[in-house]
JSON list of C-alpha atoms and ligand atoms in Angstrom, two decimals:
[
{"chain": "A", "resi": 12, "resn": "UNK", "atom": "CA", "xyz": [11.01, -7.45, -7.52]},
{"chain": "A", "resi": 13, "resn": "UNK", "atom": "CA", "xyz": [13.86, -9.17, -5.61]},
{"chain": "A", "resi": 14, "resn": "UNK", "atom": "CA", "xyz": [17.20, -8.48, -6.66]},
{"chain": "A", "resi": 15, "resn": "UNK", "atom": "CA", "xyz": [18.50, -11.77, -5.43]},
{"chain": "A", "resi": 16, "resn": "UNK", "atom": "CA", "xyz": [17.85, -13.09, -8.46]},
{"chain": "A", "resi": 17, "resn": "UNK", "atom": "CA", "xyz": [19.28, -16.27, -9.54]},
{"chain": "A", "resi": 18, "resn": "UNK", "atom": "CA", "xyz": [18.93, -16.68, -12.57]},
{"chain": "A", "resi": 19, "resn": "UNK", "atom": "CA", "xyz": [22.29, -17.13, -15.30]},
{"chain": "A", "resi": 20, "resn": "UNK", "atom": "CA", "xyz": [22.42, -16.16, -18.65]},
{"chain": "A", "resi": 21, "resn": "UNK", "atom": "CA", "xyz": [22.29, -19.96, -19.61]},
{"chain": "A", "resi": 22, "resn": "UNK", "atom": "CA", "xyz": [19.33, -20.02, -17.28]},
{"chain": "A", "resi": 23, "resn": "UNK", "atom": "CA", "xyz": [17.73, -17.85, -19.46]},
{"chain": "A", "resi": 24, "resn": "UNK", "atom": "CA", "xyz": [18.92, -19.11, -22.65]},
{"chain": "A", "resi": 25, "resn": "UNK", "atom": "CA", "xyz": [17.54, -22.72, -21.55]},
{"chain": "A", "resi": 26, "resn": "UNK", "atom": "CA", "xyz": [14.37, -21.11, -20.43]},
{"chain": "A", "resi": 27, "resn": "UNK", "atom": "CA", "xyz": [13.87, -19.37, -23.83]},
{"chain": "A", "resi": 28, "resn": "UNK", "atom": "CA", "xyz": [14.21, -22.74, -25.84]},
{"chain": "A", "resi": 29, "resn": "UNK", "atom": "CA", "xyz": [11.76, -24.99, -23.29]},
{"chain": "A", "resi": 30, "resn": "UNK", "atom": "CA", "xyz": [9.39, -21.46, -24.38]},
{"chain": "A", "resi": 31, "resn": "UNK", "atom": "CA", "xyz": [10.19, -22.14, -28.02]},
{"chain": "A", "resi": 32, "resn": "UNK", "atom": "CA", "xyz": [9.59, -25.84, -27.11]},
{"chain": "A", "resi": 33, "resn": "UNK", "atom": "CA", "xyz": [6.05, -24.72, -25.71]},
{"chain": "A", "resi": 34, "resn": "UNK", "atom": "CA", "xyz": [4.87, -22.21, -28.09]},
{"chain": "A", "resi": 35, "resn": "UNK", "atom": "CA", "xyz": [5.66, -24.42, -31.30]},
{"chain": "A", "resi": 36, "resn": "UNK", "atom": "CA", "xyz": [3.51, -27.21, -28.96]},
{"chain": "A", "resi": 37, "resn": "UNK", "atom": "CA", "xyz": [0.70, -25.16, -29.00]},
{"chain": "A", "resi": 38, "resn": "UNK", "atom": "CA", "xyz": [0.97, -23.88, -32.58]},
{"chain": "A", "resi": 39, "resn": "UNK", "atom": "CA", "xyz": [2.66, -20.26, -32.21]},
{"chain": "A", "resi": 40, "resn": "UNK", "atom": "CA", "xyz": [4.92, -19.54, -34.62]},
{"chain": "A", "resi": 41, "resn": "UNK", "atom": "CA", "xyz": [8.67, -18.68, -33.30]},
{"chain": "A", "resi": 42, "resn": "UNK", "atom": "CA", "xyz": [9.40, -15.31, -34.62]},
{"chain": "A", "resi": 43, "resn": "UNK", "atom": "CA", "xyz": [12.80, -13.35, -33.92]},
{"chain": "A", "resi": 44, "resn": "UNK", "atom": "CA", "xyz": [9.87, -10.89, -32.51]},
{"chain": "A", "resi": 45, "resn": "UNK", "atom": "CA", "xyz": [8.42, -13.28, -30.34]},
{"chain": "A", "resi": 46, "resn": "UNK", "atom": "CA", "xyz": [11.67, -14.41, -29.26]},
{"chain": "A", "resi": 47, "resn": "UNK", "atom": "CA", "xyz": [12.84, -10.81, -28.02]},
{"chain": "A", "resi": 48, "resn": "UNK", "atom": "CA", "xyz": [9.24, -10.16, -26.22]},
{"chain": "A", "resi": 49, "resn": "UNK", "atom": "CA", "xyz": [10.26, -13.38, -24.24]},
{"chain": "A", "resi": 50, "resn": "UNK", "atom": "CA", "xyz": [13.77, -12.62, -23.24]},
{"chain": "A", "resi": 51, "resn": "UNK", "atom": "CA", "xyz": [12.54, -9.36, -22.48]},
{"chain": "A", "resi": 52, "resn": "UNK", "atom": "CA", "xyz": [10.07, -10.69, -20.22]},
{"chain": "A", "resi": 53, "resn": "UNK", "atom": "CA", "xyz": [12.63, -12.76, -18.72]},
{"chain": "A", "resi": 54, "resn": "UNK", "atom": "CA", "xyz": [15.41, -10.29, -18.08]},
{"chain": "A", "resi": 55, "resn": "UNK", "atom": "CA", "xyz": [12.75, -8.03, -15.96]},
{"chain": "A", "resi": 56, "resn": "UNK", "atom": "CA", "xyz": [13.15, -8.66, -12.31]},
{"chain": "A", "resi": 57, "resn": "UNK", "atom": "CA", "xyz": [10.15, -6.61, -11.35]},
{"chain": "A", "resi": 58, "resn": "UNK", "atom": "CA", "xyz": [6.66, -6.66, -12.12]},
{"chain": "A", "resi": 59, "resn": "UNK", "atom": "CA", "xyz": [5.67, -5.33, -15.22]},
{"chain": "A", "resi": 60, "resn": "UNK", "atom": "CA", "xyz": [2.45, -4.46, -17.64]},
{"chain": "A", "resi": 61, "resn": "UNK", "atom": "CA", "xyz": [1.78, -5.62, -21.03]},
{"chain": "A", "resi": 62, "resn": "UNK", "atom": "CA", "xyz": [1.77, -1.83, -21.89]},
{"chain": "A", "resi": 63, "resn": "UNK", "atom": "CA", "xyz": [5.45, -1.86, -20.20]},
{"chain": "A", "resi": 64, "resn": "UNK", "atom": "CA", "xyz": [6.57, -4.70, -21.71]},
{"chain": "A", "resi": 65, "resn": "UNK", "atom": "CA", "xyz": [5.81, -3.18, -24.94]},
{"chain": "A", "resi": 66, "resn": "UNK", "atom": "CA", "xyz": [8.16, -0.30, -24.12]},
{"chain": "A", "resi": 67, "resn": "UNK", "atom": "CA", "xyz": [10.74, -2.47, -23.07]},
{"chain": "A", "resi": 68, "resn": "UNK", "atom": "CA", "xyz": [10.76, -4.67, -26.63]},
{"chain": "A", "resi": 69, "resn": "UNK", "atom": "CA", "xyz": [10.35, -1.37, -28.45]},
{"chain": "A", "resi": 70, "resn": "UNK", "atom": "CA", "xyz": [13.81, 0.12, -26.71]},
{"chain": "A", "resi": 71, "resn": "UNK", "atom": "CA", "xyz": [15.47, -2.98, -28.53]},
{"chain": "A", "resi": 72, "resn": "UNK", "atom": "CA", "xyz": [13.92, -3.06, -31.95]},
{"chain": "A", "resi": 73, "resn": "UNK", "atom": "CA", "xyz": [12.25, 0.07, -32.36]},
{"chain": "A", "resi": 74, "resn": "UNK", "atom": "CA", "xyz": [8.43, 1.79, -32.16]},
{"chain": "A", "resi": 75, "resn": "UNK", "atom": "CA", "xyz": [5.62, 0.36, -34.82]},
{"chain": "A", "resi": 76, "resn": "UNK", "atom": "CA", "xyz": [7.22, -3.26, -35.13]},
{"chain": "A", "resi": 77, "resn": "UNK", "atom": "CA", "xyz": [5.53, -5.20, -31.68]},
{"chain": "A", "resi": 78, "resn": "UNK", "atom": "CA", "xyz": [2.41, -4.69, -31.31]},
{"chain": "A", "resi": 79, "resn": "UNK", "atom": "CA", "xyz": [0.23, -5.01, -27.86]},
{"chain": "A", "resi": 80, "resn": "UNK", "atom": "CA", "xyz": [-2.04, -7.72, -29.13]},
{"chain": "A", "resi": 81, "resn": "UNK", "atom": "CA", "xyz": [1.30, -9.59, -29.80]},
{"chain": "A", "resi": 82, "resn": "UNK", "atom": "CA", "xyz": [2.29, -9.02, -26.07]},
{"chain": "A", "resi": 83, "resn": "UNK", "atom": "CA", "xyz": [-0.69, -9.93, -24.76]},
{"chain": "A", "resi": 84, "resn": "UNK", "atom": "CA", "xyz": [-1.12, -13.50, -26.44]},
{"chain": "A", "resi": 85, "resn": "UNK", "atom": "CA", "xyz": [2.60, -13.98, -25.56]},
{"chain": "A", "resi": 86, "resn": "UNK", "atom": "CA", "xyz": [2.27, -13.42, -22.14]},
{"chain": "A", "resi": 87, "resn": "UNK", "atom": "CA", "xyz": [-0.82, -15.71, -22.47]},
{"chain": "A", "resi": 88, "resn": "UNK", "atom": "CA", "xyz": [0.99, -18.29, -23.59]},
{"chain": "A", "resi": 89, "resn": "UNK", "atom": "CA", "xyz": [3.91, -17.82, -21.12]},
{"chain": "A", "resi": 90, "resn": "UNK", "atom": "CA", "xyz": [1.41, -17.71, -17.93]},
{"chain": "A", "resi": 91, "resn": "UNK", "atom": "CA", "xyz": [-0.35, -20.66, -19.45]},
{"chain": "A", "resi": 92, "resn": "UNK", "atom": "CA", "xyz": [2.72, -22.40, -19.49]},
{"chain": "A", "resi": 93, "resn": "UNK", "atom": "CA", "xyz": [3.75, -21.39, -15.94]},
{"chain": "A", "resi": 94, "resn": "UNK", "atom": "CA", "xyz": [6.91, -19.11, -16.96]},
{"chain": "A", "resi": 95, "resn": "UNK", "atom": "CA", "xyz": [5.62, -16.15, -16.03]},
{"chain": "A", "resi": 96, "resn": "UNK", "atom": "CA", "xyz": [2.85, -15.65, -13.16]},
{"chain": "A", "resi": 97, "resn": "UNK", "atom": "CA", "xyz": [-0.15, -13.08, -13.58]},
{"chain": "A", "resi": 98, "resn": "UNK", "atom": "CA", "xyz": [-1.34, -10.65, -10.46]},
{"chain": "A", "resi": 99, "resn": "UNK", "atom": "CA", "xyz": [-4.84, -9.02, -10.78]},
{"chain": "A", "resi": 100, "resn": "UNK", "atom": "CA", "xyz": [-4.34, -5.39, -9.29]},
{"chain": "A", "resi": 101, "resn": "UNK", "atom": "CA", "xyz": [-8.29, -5.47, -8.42]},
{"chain": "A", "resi": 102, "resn": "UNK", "atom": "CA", "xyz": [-8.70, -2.02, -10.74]},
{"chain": "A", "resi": 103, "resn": "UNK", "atom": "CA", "xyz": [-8.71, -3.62, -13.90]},
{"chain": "A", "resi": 104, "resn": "UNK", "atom": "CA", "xyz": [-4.95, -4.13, -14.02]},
{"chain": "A", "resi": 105, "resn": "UNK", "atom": "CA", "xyz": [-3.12, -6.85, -14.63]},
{"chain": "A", "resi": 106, "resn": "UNK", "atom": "CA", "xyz": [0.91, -7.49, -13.92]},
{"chain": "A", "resi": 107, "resn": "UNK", "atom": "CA", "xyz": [3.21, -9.68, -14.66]},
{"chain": "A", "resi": 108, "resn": "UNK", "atom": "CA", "xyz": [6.60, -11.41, -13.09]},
{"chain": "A", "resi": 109, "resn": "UNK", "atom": "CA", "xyz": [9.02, -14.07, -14.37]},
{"chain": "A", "resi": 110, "resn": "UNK", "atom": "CA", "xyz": [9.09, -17.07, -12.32]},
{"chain": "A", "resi": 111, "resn": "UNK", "atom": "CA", "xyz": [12.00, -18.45, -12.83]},
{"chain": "A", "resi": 112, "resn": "UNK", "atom": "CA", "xyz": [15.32, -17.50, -10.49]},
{"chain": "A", "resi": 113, "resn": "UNK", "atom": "CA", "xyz": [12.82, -15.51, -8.21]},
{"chain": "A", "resi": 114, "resn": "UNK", "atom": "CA", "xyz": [12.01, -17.09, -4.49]},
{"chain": "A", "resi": 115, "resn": "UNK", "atom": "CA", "xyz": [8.09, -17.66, -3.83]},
{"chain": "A", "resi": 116, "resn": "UNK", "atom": "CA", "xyz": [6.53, -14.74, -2.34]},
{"chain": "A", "resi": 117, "resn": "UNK", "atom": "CA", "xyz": [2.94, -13.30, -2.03]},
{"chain": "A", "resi": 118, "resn": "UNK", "atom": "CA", "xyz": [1.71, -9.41, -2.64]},
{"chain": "A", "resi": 119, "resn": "UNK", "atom": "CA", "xyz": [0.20, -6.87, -0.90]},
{"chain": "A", "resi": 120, "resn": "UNK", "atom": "CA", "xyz": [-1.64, -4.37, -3.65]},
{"chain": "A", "resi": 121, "resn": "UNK", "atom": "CA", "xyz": [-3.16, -0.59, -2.72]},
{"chain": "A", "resi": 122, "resn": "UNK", "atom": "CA", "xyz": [-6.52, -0.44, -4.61]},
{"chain": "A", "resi": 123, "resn": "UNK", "atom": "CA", "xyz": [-6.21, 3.12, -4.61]},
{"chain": "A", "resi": 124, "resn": "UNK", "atom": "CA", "xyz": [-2.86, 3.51, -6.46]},
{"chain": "A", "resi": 125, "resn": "UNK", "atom": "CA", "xyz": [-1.71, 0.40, -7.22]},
{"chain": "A", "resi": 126, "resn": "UNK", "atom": "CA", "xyz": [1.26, -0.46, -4.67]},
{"chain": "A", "resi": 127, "resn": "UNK", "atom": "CA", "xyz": [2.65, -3.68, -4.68]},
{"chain": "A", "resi": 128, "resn": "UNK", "atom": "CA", "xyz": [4.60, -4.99, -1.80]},
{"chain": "A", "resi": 129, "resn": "UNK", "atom": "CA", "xyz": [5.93, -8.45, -1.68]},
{"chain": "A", "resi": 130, "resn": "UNK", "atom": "CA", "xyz": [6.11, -10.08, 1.16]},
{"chain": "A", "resi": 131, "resn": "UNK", "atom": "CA", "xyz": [6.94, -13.73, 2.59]},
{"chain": "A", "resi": 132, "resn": "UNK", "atom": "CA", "xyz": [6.10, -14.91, 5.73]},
{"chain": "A", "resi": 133, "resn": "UNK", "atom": "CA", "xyz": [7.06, -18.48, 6.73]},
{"chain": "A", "resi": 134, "resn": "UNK", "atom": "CA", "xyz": [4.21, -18.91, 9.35]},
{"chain": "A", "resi": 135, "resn": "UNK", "atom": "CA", "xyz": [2.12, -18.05, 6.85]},
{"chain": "A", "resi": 136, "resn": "UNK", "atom": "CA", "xyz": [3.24, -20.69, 4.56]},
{"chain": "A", "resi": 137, "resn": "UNK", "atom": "CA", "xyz": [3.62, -23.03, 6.86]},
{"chain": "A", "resi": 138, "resn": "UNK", "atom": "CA", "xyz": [-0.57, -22.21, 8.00]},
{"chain": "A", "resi": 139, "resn": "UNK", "atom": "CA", "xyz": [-1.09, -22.78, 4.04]},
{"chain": "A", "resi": 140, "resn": "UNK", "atom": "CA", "xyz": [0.06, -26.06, 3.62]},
{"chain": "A", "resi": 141, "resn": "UNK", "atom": "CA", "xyz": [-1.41, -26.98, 7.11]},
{"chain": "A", "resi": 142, "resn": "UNK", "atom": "CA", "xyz": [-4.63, -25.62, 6.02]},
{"chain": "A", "resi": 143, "resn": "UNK", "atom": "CA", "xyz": [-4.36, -27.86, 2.93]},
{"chain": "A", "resi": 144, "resn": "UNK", "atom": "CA", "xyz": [-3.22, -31.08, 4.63]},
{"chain": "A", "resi": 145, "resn": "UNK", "atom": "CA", "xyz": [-6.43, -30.88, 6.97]},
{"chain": "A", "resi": 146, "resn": "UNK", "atom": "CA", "xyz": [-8.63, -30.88, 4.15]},
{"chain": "A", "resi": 147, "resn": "UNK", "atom": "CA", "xyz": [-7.03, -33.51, 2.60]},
{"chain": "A", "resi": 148, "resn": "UNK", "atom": "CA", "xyz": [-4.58, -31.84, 0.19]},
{"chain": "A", "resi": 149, "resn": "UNK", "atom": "CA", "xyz": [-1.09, -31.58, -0.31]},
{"chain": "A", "resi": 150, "resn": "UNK", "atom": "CA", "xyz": [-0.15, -28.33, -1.14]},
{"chain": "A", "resi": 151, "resn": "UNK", "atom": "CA", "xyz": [1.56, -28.01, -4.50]},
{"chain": "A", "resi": 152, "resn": "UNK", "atom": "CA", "xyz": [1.72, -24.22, -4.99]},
{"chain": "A", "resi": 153, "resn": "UNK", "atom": "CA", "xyz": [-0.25, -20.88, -3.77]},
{"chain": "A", "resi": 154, "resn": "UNK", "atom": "CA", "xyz": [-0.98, -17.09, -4.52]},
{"chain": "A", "resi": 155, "resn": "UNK", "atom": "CA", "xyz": [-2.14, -14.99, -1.56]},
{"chain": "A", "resi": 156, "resn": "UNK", "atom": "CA", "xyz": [-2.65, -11.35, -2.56]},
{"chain": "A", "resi": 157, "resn": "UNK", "atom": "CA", "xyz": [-3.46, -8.91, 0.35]},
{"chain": "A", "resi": 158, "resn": "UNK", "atom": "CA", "xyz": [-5.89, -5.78, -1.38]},
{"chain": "A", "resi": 159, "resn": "UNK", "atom": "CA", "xyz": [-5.74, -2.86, 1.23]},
{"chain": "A", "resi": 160, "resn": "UNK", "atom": "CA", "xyz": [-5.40, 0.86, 0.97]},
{"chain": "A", "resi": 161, "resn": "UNK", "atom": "CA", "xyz": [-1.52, 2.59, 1.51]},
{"chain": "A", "resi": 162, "resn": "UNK", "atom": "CA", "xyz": [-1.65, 4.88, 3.97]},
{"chain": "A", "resi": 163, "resn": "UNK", "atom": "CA", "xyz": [0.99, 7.01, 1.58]},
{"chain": "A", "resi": 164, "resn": "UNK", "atom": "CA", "xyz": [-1.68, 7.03, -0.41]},
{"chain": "A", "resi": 165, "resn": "UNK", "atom": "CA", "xyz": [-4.26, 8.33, 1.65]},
{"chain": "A", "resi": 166, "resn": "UNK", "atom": "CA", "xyz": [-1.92, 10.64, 3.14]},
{"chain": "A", "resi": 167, "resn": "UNK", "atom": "CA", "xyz": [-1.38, 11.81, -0.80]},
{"chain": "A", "resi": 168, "resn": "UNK", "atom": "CA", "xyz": [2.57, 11.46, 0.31]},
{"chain": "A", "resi": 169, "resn": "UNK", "atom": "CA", "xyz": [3.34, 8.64, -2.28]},
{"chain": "A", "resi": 170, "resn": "UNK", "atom": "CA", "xyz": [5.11, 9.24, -5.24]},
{"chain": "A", "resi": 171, "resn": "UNK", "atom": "CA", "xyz": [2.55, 7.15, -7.17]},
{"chain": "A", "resi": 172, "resn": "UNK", "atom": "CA", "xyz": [-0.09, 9.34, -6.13]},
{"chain": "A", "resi": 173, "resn": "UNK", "atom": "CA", "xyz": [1.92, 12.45, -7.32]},
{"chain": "A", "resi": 174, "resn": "UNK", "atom": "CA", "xyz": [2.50, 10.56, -10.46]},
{"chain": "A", "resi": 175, "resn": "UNK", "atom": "CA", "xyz": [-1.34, 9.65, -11.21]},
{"chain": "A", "resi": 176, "resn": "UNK", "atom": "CA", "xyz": [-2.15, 13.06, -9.76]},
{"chain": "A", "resi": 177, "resn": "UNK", "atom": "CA", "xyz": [-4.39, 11.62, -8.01]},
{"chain": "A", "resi": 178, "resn": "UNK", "atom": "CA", "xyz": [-3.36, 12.60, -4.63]},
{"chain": "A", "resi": 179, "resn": "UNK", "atom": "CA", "xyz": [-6.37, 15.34, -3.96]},
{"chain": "A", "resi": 180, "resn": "UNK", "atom": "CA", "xyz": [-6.07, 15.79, -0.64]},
{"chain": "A", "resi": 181, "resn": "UNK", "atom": "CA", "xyz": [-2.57, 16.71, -0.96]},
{"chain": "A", "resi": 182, "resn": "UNK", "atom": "CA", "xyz": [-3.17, 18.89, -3.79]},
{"chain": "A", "resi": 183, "resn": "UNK", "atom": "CA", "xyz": [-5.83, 21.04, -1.94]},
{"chain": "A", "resi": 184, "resn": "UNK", "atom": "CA", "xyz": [-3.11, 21.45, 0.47]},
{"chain": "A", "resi": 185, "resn": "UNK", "atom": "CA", "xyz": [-0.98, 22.60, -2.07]},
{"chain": "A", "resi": 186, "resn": "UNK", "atom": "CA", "xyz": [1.89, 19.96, -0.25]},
{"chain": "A", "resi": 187, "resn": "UNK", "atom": "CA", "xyz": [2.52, 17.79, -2.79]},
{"chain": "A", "resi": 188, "resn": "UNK", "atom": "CA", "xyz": [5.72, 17.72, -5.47]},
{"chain": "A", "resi": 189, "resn": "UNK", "atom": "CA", "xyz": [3.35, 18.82, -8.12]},
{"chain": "A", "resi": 190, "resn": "UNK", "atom": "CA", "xyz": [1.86, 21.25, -6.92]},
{"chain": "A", "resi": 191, "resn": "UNK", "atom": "CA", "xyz": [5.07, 22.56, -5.59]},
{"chain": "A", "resi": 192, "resn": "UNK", "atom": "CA", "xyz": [6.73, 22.57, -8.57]},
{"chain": "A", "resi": 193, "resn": "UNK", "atom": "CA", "xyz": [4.33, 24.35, -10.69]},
{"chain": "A", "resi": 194, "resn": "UNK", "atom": "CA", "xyz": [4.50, 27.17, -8.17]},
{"chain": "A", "resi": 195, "resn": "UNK", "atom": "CA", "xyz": [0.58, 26.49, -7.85]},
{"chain": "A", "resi": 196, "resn": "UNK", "atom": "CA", "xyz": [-0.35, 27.94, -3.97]},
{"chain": "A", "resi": 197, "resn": "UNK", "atom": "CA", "xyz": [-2.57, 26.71, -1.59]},
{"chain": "A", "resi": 198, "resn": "UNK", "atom": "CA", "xyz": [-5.21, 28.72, -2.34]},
{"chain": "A", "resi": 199, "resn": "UNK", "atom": "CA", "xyz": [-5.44, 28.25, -5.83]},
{"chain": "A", "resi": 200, "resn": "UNK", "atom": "CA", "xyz": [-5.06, 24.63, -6.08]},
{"chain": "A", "resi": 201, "resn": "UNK", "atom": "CA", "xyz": [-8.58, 24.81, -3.14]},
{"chain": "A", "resi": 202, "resn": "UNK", "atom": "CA", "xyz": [-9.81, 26.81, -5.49]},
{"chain": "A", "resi": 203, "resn": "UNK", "atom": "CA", "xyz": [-9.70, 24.32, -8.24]},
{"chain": "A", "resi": 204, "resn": "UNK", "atom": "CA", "xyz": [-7.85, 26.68, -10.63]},
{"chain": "A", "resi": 205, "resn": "UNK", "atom": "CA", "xyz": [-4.43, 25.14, -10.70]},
{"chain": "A", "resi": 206, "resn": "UNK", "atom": "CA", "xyz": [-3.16, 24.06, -13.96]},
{"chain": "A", "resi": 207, "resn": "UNK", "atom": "CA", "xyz": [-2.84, 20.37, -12.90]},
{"chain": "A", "resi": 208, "resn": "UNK", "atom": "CA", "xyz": [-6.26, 20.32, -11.76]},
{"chain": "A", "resi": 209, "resn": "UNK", "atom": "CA", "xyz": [-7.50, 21.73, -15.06]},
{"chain": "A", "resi": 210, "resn": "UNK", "atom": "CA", "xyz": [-5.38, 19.35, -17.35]},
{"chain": "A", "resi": 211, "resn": "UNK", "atom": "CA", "xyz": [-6.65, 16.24, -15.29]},
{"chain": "A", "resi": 212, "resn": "UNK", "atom": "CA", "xyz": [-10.36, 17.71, -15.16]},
{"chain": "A", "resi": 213, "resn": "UNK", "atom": "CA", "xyz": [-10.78, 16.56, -11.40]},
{"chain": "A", "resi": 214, "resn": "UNK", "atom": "CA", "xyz": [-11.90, 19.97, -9.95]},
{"chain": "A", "resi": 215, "resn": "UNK", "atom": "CA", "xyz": [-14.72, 18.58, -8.39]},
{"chain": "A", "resi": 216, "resn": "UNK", "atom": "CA", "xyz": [-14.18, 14.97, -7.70]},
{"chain": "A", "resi": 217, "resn": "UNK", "atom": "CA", "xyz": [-14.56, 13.57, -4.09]},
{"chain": "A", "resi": 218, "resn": "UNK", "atom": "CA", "xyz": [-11.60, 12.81, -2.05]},
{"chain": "A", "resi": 219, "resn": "UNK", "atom": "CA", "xyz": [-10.63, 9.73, -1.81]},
{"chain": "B", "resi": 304, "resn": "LIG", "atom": "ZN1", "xyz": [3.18, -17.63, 0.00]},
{"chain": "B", "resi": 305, "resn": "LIG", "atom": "ZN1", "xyz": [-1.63, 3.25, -2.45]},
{"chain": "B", "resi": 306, "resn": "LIG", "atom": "ZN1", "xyz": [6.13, -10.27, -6.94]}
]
């Protein structure tokens, strides 16, 4: 998600054809399709979703023409082949980042609304390749992700948890954006009768 990225249009356009080098190797067919769902990938400087992805591909060449299988075996096939790196969210979810151009860093990720902080911390790496070298390894690479809770979250102040409406505790208060904007007040949103509450059909759930 840095935006010191490196990376040069002839970067890319180098990068593409060791891809089209890689997918032919492995018996993909190179399709002006597949082509676009790669430079799309590429030209993304934050972490994205298959789903997003998808999005992104259709903004160039239109809805109904990709399709998410597609994006998913791509993606495949460019993790596989180290261009892009994967990053379980511990929920099910599963993001994605380009490699290339971007300087090595690890993640922090909320379990409860899917935060992702990157972080890099030379003591740290440093520890890593230490750790390695006393077992008898040298380090080539690593991936260190941190799972925690945000305490936005739990406060129900993030915007994420506005977003997924999933920010109950800030609902019942009636203090969150939502709630605020649909003129919804603190008693009916304890109540359970505010319109967001219906439409999500989480009157009833526990906190979290
Ligand atoms: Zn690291
Ligand atoms: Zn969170
Ligand atoms: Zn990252």
């Amino acid at each position: 998600m840095s935006g010191e990225s490196k990376e040069t249009q002839t970067d890319l356009q180098e990068e593409v054809a060791q891809v089209r080098a890689h997918f032919r190797g492995k018996g993909f067919r190179w399709t002006r399709q597949r082509q676009t769902i790669v430079e799309t990938a590429f030209e993304t400087h934050r972490h994205f979703s298959a789903e997003e992805l998808l999005r992104m591909v259709e903004k160039k060449i239109g809805p109904g023409v990709a399709h998410l299988a597609t994006i998913y075996r791509t993606l495949q096939a460019l993790e596989e082949g180290g261009f892009i790196e994967g990053l379980e969210l511990g929920k099910g979810g599963r993001l994605f980042e380009h490699v290339l151009g971007h300087s090595h860093h690890d993640h922090i990720i909320c379990l409860d609304c899917g935060a992702l902080v990157e972080f890099h911390d030379e003591a740290l790496e440093e520890k890593k390749a230490e750790v390695a070298q006393v077992n008898g390894f040298e380090m080539e690479s690593h991936s260190l992700r941190i799972f925690g809770r945000c305490k936005a979250f739990k406060q129900g102040t993030c915007e994420k948890a506005f977003k997924q409406g999933t920010c109950e505790k800030a609902f019942k208060r009636g203090t969150c954006e939502e709630a605020l904007q649909r003129g919804t007040s603190e008693g009916s949103s304890k109540q359970g009768k505010c319109e967001r509450k219906k439409k999500e059909g989480r009157t009833g759930q526990p906190d979290h």
